[in-house]
Short mmCIF file of C-alpha atoms in Angstrom, two decimals:
data_model
loop_
_atom_site.label_atom_id
_atom_site.label_comp_id
_atom_site.label_asym_id
_atom_site.label_seq_id
_atom_site.Cartn_x
_atom_site.Cartn_y
_atom_site.Cartn_z
CA MET A 183 3.55 -22.28 55.76
CA TYR A 184 0.96 -24.65 54.33
CA HIS A 185 -1.58 -22.21 54.85
CA SER A 186 0.08 -19.46 52.66
CA TRP A 187 -2.35 -18.18 49.83
CA GLU A 188 0.09 -17.36 47.04
CA LEU A 189 0.44 -18.24 43.64
CA LYS A 190 3.48 -18.06 42.14
CA LEU A 191 4.30 -18.13 38.35
CA CYS A 192 8.02 -18.28 37.71
CA ALA A 193 9.99 -16.58 34.60
CA THR A 194 12.73 -19.04 33.24
CA HIS A 195 15.38 -18.26 30.73
CA SER A 196 13.80 -20.99 28.01
CA HIS A 197 9.85 -19.35 28.22
CA PRO A 198 8.91 -16.02 30.48
CA MET A 199 6.61 -18.28 32.63
CA GLU A 200 6.33 -22.17 32.50
CA LEU A 201 3.57 -24.19 33.93
CA GLN A 202 3.71 -27.82 34.09
CA THR A 203 1.19 -30.47 34.04
CA PHE A 204 1.06 -34.41 32.80
CA ARG A 205 -2.11 -35.41 30.75
CA SER A 206 -3.74 -38.39 28.98
CA ILE A 207 -2.76 -42.31 28.96
CA SER A 208 -4.85 -43.54 26.71
CA PHE A 209 -5.21 -46.88 24.27
CA ALA A 210 -8.04 -46.84 22.17
CA GLY A 211 -8.97 -48.90 19.78
CA HIS A 212 -7.19 -52.57 19.08
CA GLY A 213 -3.93 -51.55 17.84
CA ARG A 214 -5.15 -49.19 15.08
CA PHE A 215 -5.44 -45.94 17.23
CA TRP A 216 -3.34 -46.55 19.59
CA LYS A 217 -2.65 -43.51 22.10
CA HIS A 218 -1.01 -42.62 24.81
CA SER A 219 -0.57 -40.10 27.45
CA ILE A 220 2.06 -37.34 26.91
CA SER A 221 2.93 -33.50 28.50
CA GLY A 222 3.07 -30.49 26.14
CA ARG A 223 2.84 -27.06 25.95
CA LYS A 224 0.66 -24.75 25.29
CA CYS A 225 0.39 -20.91 24.99
CA PHE A 226 -2.61 -19.71 26.90
CA SER A 227 -0.97 -16.03 25.55
CA LYS A 228 2.14 -14.81 23.02
CA ASN A 229 4.53 -15.41 25.77
CA ILE A 230 2.88 -18.05 28.23
CA LYS A 231 3.48 -21.82 27.82
CA THR A 232 2.23 -24.33 29.95
CA LEU A 233 2.57 -27.94 29.91
CA VAL A 234 -0.34 -30.14 29.46
CA SER A 235 -1.10 -32.50 26.66
CA CYS A 236 -3.65 -34.09 24.73
CA SER A 237 -3.66 -38.05 23.49
CA TYR A 238 -3.19 -38.72 20.41
CA SER A 239 -2.11 -41.53 17.74
CA THR A 240 1.41 -43.09 17.27
CA GLU A 241 0.81 -42.16 13.33
CA GLU A 242 0.78 -38.51 14.23
CA ASN A 243 4.43 -38.51 15.46
CA ASP A 244 7.22 -41.04 14.96
CA THR A 245 9.27 -40.64 18.30
CA LEU A 246 5.95 -41.51 19.96
CA PRO A 247 6.74 -45.23 21.50
CA SER A 248 5.49 -47.83 19.47
CA VAL A 249 2.49 -50.11 19.96
CA LYS A 250 4.81 -52.88 20.63
CA GLN A 251 6.41 -50.95 23.52
CA LEU A 252 2.78 -50.09 24.78
CA CYS A 253 1.68 -53.38 25.13
CA ASN A 254 4.75 -54.55 26.85
CA ALA A 255 5.44 -52.43 29.27
CA LYS A 256 3.82 -53.05 32.92
CA VAL A 257 4.32 -49.54 34.03
CA ILE A 258 4.42 -46.26 32.18
CA TYR A 259 5.03 -42.76 33.74
CA ALA A 260 5.47 -39.45 32.76
CA VAL A 261 7.63 -36.75 34.63
CA ALA A 262 6.45 -32.93 34.89
CA PRO A 263 8.88 -31.59 37.60
CA ALA A 264 7.73 -27.80 36.82
CA LEU A 265 11.23 -27.18 38.23
CA GLY A 266 10.77 -23.29 37.50
CA HIS A 267 7.99 -23.01 40.24
CA ASN A 268 10.34 -22.59 43.71
CA LYS A 269 9.58 -21.08 46.88
CA GLU A 270 12.58 -21.05 48.95
CA SER A 271 11.50 -23.06 52.16
CA HIS A 272 8.48 -23.76 50.65
CA PRO A 273 7.58 -28.02 51.31
CA GLU A 274 5.56 -27.95 47.84
CA SER A 275 9.24 -27.34 46.46
CA SER A 276 10.84 -28.15 42.99
CA ALA A 277 12.75 -30.80 44.45
CA ARG A 278 10.19 -33.22 45.04
CA VAL A 279 9.75 -34.83 41.66
CA PRO A 280 13.64 -34.78 41.11
CA ALA A 281 13.96 -36.57 44.17
CA ILE A 282 11.26 -39.50 42.80
CA VAL A 283 13.51 -39.84 39.75
CA THR A 284 16.57 -39.93 41.41
CA ALA A 285 15.01 -43.02 43.49
CA LEU A 286 13.70 -44.50 40.58
CA GLU A 287 17.33 -44.53 38.93
CA LYS A 288 19.26 -45.38 41.95
CA MET A 289 16.89 -48.50 42.80
CA GLU A 290 17.00 -49.43 39.04
CA LEU A 291 13.29 -48.63 38.20
CA THR A 292 13.60 -47.63 35.19
CA SER A 293 13.62 -48.97 31.64
CA LYS A 294 17.51 -48.48 31.59
CA PHE A 295 17.56 -51.56 33.82
CA ARG A 296 14.21 -52.71 33.17
CA GLY A 297 14.02 -52.91 29.36
CA SER A 298 10.43 -52.80 27.76
CA ASP A 299 8.76 -53.39 31.49
CA ILE A 300 8.84 -50.20 32.20
CA LEU A 301 8.16 -46.85 29.93
CA GLU A 302 8.69 -42.97 30.45
CA LEU A 303 6.89 -40.72 28.12
CA GLN A 304 9.02 -38.17 27.08
CA ASN A 305 7.07 -36.59 24.31
CA PHE A 306 4.90 -33.51 24.80
CA LYS A 307 1.61 -32.43 22.94
CA LEU A 308 -0.81 -29.20 23.06
CA ALA A 309 -3.84 -29.53 25.09
CA SER A 310 -6.88 -27.13 24.56
CA ALA A 311 -8.29 -25.03 27.83
CA ASP A 312 -11.72 -27.05 27.17
CA ASP A 313 -9.96 -29.75 28.56
CA ILE A 314 -9.59 -27.53 31.57
CA ALA A 315 -12.63 -25.95 31.01
CA SER A 316 -14.24 -29.31 31.72
CA VAL A 317 -13.84 -29.25 35.28
CA HIS A 318 -13.31 -25.65 36.07
CA ALA A 319 -15.05 -22.05 35.21
CA LYS A 320 -14.02 -20.85 31.95
CA ALA A 321 -14.02 -17.17 34.03
CA TYR A 322 -11.80 -18.74 36.17
CA VAL A 323 -9.21 -19.97 33.45
CA LEU A 324 -9.34 -16.93 31.50
CA GLY A 325 -8.25 -14.93 34.79
CA LEU A 326 -5.45 -17.06 35.17
CA GLU A 327 -4.23 -16.54 31.40
CA LYS A 328 -4.25 -13.07 32.58
CA ALA A 329 -2.32 -13.49 35.51
CA MET A 330 0.26 -15.67 33.81
CA ASP A 331 0.74 -12.58 31.31
CA ARG A 332 1.75 -10.30 34.69
CA ALA A 333 3.71 -13.21 35.94
CA SER A 334 5.62 -12.90 32.61
CA GLU A 335 6.63 -9.44 33.38
CA GLN A 336 6.96 -9.73 36.78
CA GLY A 337 8.46 -12.89 37.58
CA LEU A 338 6.14 -13.66 40.37
CA ILE A 339 2.64 -12.78 41.62
CA VAL A 340 0.42 -12.92 44.25
CA ILE A 341 -3.01 -14.14 43.49
CA ASP A 342 -5.73 -13.66 46.53
CA GLY A 343 -7.52 -16.82 47.74
CA SER A 344 -4.82 -19.79 45.67
CA GLY A 345 -1.99 -22.06 47.16
CA PRO A 346 1.37 -21.78 45.53
CA THR A 347 0.55 -24.08 42.27
CA TYR A 348 0.09 -23.32 38.71
CA ALA A 349 -0.69 -26.97 36.96
CA THR A 350 -2.86 -29.65 35.78
CA ALA A 351 -3.11 -33.28 34.83
CA THR A 352 -5.17 -35.46 32.78
CA VAL A 353 -5.11 -38.95 32.43
CA ALA A 354 -7.17 -41.57 30.39
CA ALA A 355 -6.12 -45.31 30.28
CA SER A 356 -6.92 -47.96 27.94
CA LYS A 357 -10.73 -49.14 26.82
CA ASN A 358 -9.95 -52.09 24.99
CA GLN A 359 -6.57 -53.70 26.04
CA LEU A 360 -6.73 -57.07 28.12
CA ASP A 361 -3.74 -56.37 30.50
CA PRO A 362 -2.73 -52.48 30.36
CA PRO A 363 0.49 -51.18 32.24
CA MET A 364 -0.51 -49.09 35.45
CA GLY A 365 0.29 -45.33 34.89
CA PHE A 366 1.69 -43.10 37.08
CA ALA A 367 2.10 -39.30 36.21
CA LEU A 368 5.01 -38.07 38.43
CA ILE A 369 3.83 -34.25 38.27
CA ARG A 370 3.78 -31.45 41.00
CA PRO A 371 2.05 -29.20 41.75
CA PRO A 372 -0.92 -31.40 43.40
CA GLY A 373 -4.15 -30.93 42.64
CA HIS A 374 -6.69 -32.34 44.20
CA HIS A 375 -7.79 -29.23 46.47
CA ALA A 376 -8.25 -26.80 43.30
CA ILE A 377 -11.85 -26.28 43.33
CA PRO A 378 -14.36 -25.35 40.21
CA ASN A 379 -13.87 -22.08 40.19
CA GLY A 380 -10.51 -21.36 41.36
CA PRO A 381 -6.99 -22.49 42.68
CA MET A 382 -6.74 -23.43 46.79
CA GLY A 383 -3.65 -25.26 48.83
CA PHE A 384 -0.93 -25.69 46.21
CA CYS A 385 -3.61 -27.07 43.26
CA VAL A 386 -4.51 -24.26 40.48
CA PHE A 387 -5.91 -27.27 38.19
CA GLY A 388 -7.78 -30.45 39.32
CA ASN A 389 -5.44 -32.93 37.98
CA VAL A 390 -7.53 -35.97 38.61
CA ALA A 391 -10.96 -34.48 38.09
CA ILE A 392 -9.73 -33.26 34.34
CA ALA A 393 -8.46 -36.66 33.94
CA ALA A 394 -11.63 -38.01 34.70
CA ARG A 395 -13.78 -36.12 32.69
CA HIS A 396 -11.59 -36.86 29.89
CA ALA A 397 -11.92 -40.74 30.48
CA GLN A 398 -15.51 -39.82 29.92
CA ARG A 399 -15.91 -37.83 26.92
CA ILE A 400 -12.90 -38.84 25.40
CA HIS A 401 -12.62 -42.79 25.92
CA GLY A 402 -16.04 -43.79 26.66
CA LEU A 403 -15.31 -44.64 30.24
CA LYS A 404 -18.53 -43.56 32.06
CA ARG A 405 -18.02 -44.84 35.54
CA VAL A 406 -14.78 -43.18 36.94
CA PHE A 407 -13.71 -44.79 40.76
CA ILE A 408 -11.31 -42.04 42.11
CA ILE A 409 -9.34 -43.19 45.37
CA ASP A 410 -7.76 -39.95 47.74
CA PHE A 411 -5.29 -41.25 49.91
CA ASP A 412 -3.58 -37.81 50.50
CA VAL A 413 -3.22 -37.28 54.33
CA HIS A 414 -5.58 -33.92 53.52
CA HIS A 415 -9.08 -34.04 52.25
CA GLY A 416 -9.60 -33.43 48.12
CA ASN A 417 -11.91 -31.00 48.33
CA GLY A 418 -11.64 -29.94 44.89
CA THR A 419 -12.68 -33.19 43.57
CA ASN A 420 -15.14 -33.85 46.04
CA ASP A 421 -16.81 -30.62 44.87
CA ALA A 422 -16.12 -31.24 41.22
CA PHE A 423 -18.59 -34.26 41.48
CA LEU A 424 -20.86 -33.71 43.98
CA ASP A 425 -24.13 -34.46 41.63
CA ASP A 426 -22.69 -36.93 39.34
CA PRO A 427 -23.67 -40.38 39.96
CA ASP A 428 -21.03 -41.63 37.15
CA ILE A 429 -18.13 -40.65 39.35
CA PHE A 430 -17.37 -41.99 42.91
CA PHE A 431 -14.86 -39.85 44.83
CA LEU A 432 -13.60 -41.84 48.06
CA SER A 433 -11.43 -39.71 50.18
CA THR A 434 -9.32 -41.01 53.34
CA HIS A 435 -7.56 -38.10 54.68
CA GLN A 436 -6.71 -37.25 58.26
CA ASP A 437 -9.44 -35.54 60.52
CA GLY A 438 -8.97 -31.89 61.22
CA SER A 439 -6.52 -31.15 58.85
CA TYR A 440 -6.01 -28.65 56.02
CA PRO A 441 -8.67 -27.60 54.77
CA GLY A 442 -11.16 -28.78 57.42
CA THR A 443 -13.52 -30.28 54.45
CA GLY A 444 -14.56 -34.22 54.40
CA ARG A 445 -16.98 -34.90 56.92
CA ILE A 446 -17.91 -38.13 57.06
CA ASP A 447 -21.73 -37.12 56.49
CA GLU A 448 -20.55 -35.47 53.53
CA ILE A 449 -21.73 -38.24 50.61
CA GLY A 450 -22.93 -36.31 47.51
CA HIS A 451 -26.31 -34.49 46.83
CA GLY A 452 -29.44 -34.82 44.29
CA ALA A 453 -28.36 -37.71 41.56
CA GLY A 454 -24.91 -37.88 43.17
CA GLU A 455 -26.04 -38.58 46.71
CA GLY A 456 -24.26 -41.67 47.91
CA ALA A 457 -21.37 -41.50 45.31
CA THR A 458 -19.06 -39.40 47.69
CA LEU A 459 -17.47 -41.41 50.66
CA ASN A 460 -15.15 -39.35 52.78
CA LEU A 461 -13.34 -41.24 55.81
CA PRO A 462 -11.62 -38.97 58.56
CA LEU A 463 -9.19 -41.27 60.06
CA PRO A 464 -8.03 -39.96 63.45
CA GLY A 465 -4.44 -38.78 64.00
CA GLY A 466 -1.99 -41.45 64.76
CA SER A 467 -3.92 -43.74 62.52
CA GLY A 468 -1.02 -46.26 60.59
CA ASP A 469 -0.86 -49.38 58.62
CA THR A 470 -3.31 -51.68 60.56
CA ALA A 471 -6.23 -48.91 59.76
CA MET A 472 -5.33 -48.10 56.25
CA ARG A 473 -5.69 -52.18 55.78
CA THR A 474 -8.78 -52.31 57.21
CA VAL A 475 -10.04 -49.11 55.77
CA PHE A 476 -9.25 -50.85 52.32
CA ASP A 477 -10.52 -54.02 52.84
CA GLU A 478 -13.75 -52.91 54.77
CA VAL A 479 -14.14 -49.65 52.62
CA ILE A 480 -12.32 -49.25 49.69
CA VAL A 481 -13.01 -52.70 47.96
CA PRO A 482 -16.97 -53.02 48.37
CA CYS A 483 -17.74 -49.50 47.36
CA ALA A 484 -15.70 -50.19 44.14
CA GLN A 485 -17.23 -53.76 44.07
CA ARG A 486 -20.54 -51.92 44.12
CA PHE A 487 -20.00 -49.19 41.74
CA LYS A 488 -18.59 -51.41 39.24
CA PRO A 489 -16.06 -48.86 37.68
CA ASP A 490 -14.35 -48.72 33.92
CA ILE A 491 -11.53 -47.15 35.14
CA ILE A 492 -10.24 -45.99 38.54
CA LEU A 493 -8.10 -43.08 39.36
CA VAL A 494 -6.00 -42.46 41.92
CA SER A 495 -4.81 -39.60 43.81
CA ALA A 496 -1.55 -40.72 45.41
CA GLY A 497 -0.43 -38.38 48.56
CA TYR A 498 2.24 -39.77 50.01
CA ASP A 499 1.98 -37.13 53.15
CA GLY A 500 0.63 -39.45 55.68
CA HIS A 501 4.00 -41.09 55.81
CA VAL A 502 5.03 -40.90 59.63
CA LEU A 503 8.15 -38.92 58.12
CA ASP A 504 6.32 -36.55 56.38
CA PRO A 505 6.16 -32.80 58.18
CA LEU A 506 2.67 -31.60 57.32
CA ALA A 507 0.20 -34.03 59.52
CA SER A 508 0.33 -36.62 61.94
CA LEU A 509 -0.55 -40.03 60.29
CA GLN A 510 2.01 -42.50 60.79
CA PHE A 511 1.41 -44.76 57.55
CA THR A 512 4.86 -46.72 56.27
CA THR A 513 6.36 -47.18 53.02
CA GLY A 514 4.83 -50.76 53.47
CA THR A 515 1.55 -49.01 53.89
CA TYR A 516 2.08 -47.14 50.42
CA TYR A 517 3.06 -50.66 48.97
CA MET A 518 0.11 -52.38 49.89
CA LEU A 519 -2.16 -49.64 48.45
CA ALA A 520 -0.52 -49.85 45.04
CA SER A 521 -0.71 -53.45 45.03
CA ASN A 522 -3.81 -54.18 45.95
CA ILE A 523 -5.44 -51.27 44.15
CA LYS A 524 -3.50 -52.78 41.07
CA GLN A 525 -5.55 -55.87 42.01
CA LEU A 526 -8.55 -54.39 42.42
CA ALA A 527 -8.58 -52.53 39.01
CA LYS A 528 -7.90 -55.99 37.48
CA GLU A 529 -10.53 -57.17 38.88
CA LEU A 530 -13.02 -54.54 38.51
CA CYS A 531 -12.08 -52.84 35.11
CA GLY A 532 -9.73 -54.50 33.36
CA GLY A 533 -6.62 -53.18 35.05
CA ARG A 534 -7.31 -49.78 33.78
CA CYS A 535 -5.35 -47.56 36.65
CA VAL A 536 -3.75 -44.25 37.13
CA PHE A 537 -1.64 -42.78 39.74
CA PHE A 538 -1.12 -38.78 40.31
CA LEU A 539 1.25 -37.50 42.79
CA GLU A 540 -0.54 -35.55 44.94
CA GLY A 541 1.23 -34.70 48.22
CA GLY A 542 4.39 -36.07 50.09
CA TYR A 543 6.97 -33.66 51.50
CA ASN A 544 9.74 -35.71 53.27
CA LEU A 545 11.76 -36.29 50.25
CA ASP A 546 13.19 -39.32 51.51
CA SER A 547 9.73 -40.83 52.46
CA LEU A 548 8.58 -39.35 49.00
CA SER A 549 10.69 -40.90 46.88
CA TYR A 550 11.03 -44.38 48.57
CA SER A 551 7.46 -44.60 48.98
CA VAL A 552 6.80 -43.78 45.07
CA ALA A 553 9.71 -46.12 44.15
CA ASP A 554 8.11 -49.29 46.16
CA SER A 555 4.94 -48.06 44.58
CA PHE A 556 6.65 -49.20 41.19
CA ARG A 557 7.93 -52.71 42.70
CA ALA A 558 4.35 -52.92 43.43
CA PHE A 559 3.26 -52.46 39.77
CA LEU A 560 5.97 -54.92 38.68
CA GLY A 561 4.59 -57.59 41.18
CA GLU A 562 7.83 -57.56 43.08
CA PRO A 563 8.48 -57.67 46.72
CA SER A 564 8.41 -54.43 48.88
CA LEU A 565 11.64 -52.98 50.35
CA ALA A 566 10.22 -50.78 52.73
CA PRO A 567 11.80 -53.00 55.82
CA GLY A 568 14.81 -51.62 54.74
CA PHE A 569 13.68 -47.97 54.89
CA ASP A 570 11.06 -47.84 57.41
CA ASN A 571 11.68 -48.15 61.18
CA PRO A 572 9.25 -49.47 63.64
CA ALA A 573 10.75 -47.91 66.57
CA ILE A 574 9.21 -44.31 65.62
CA LEU A 575 5.88 -45.76 65.47
CA TYR A 576 2.96 -45.36 68.64
CA GLU A 577 0.43 -47.15 69.19
CA GLU A 578 -2.81 -46.39 66.70
CA PRO A 579 -6.22 -45.08 68.09
CA SER A 580 -7.46 -48.38 67.15
CA THR A 581 -10.87 -47.99 69.04
CA ARG A 582 -11.24 -44.46 67.30
CA VAL A 583 -10.32 -45.47 64.05
CA LYS A 584 -12.88 -48.90 64.35
CA GLN A 585 -15.87 -46.19 65.55
CA ALA A 586 -15.03 -44.21 62.39
CA ILE A 587 -15.16 -47.64 59.87
CA GLN A 588 -18.46 -48.52 61.49
CA ARG A 589 -20.05 -45.45 61.04
CA VAL A 590 -18.91 -45.00 57.44
CA LYS A 591 -20.11 -48.41 56.46
CA HIS A 592 -23.46 -47.46 58.22
CA ILE A 593 -24.02 -44.12 56.28
CA HIS A 594 -23.13 -45.92 52.88
CA SER A 595 -24.46 -49.51 53.54
CA LEU A 596 -21.37 -51.49 53.16
#
């Protein structure tokens, strides 16, 4: 089921076809041109609307959060659940983001309970196709426009060679704020499989890849460090920046999992050689493996690269309860990653960091893990012990994990 090759474009009552995406969170200027990330709708054609967005100043819209609200927030998030996009029994379902939102409410991790510490962005603005074309071929974008025209008439169409997804997201973060908030784009569908010339594996547009280019072009954040801890290799992001020395792509993923890319010896080429690091982990790898990877691989790579911003493809499908893979991360692993990445961003790039939701298909482990990530952002203790069940874990393949780590450290001179 995960390898199905369909693109579902759904008609809704409000608009014939709605595509969901989250876009850019940015704080540019010293309080004068503060901008932030919002989602919006753009007409690709007369009847087709897609949720995308561009950053713009608060001077343009009185309903946007004030500079004071942006400064006081510790976590800023936006929600784009793509409710109109759903296929019965498909793991990448419309229930994913609502499950997270429900968990955040239940666990009192919203502004209703936390006041100014947590800010949800609810205003939407148009984005141009040029933003998408900064990563994807214009021919592909135009072809998708035509496909959406057909979908507005037929309700559902199948596009050969694509996964059942139809969204994009872009984020750029604060350039001048001393202690900017963490950002989280709670979006679906995921985006890291979308290749420059087309869709793939649930993904139509590369959320993080477009975010990286936006950060560079619009906000002057030249050096972008991308961490992808989804259980599947982010081949689309990988391919977008193979020859770019200013964007470092680091992926940890399960060895042998979909889409079969991300070999340890894939390190980029040309000017970008060495700016791609792939670390396939053996099935059964768990908390101990990921903690070691973070300390021995992610940290030294980021320190050497010296990024201006860190973007994270946050896939929660490595959880032991997830049905699509066989790693055994716990909710505590994701708390550790969120907490440590936040600290890493604070040390290296003034705290500029945005997470993007990628995979995660068990609704319980997904929602609890995202909620615990929010707690990490807030500097609060993890509640993972109340959810995780150590009894279902088994011994990690520590020897094979150690060998993989040592090999990648040798390849990249860490």
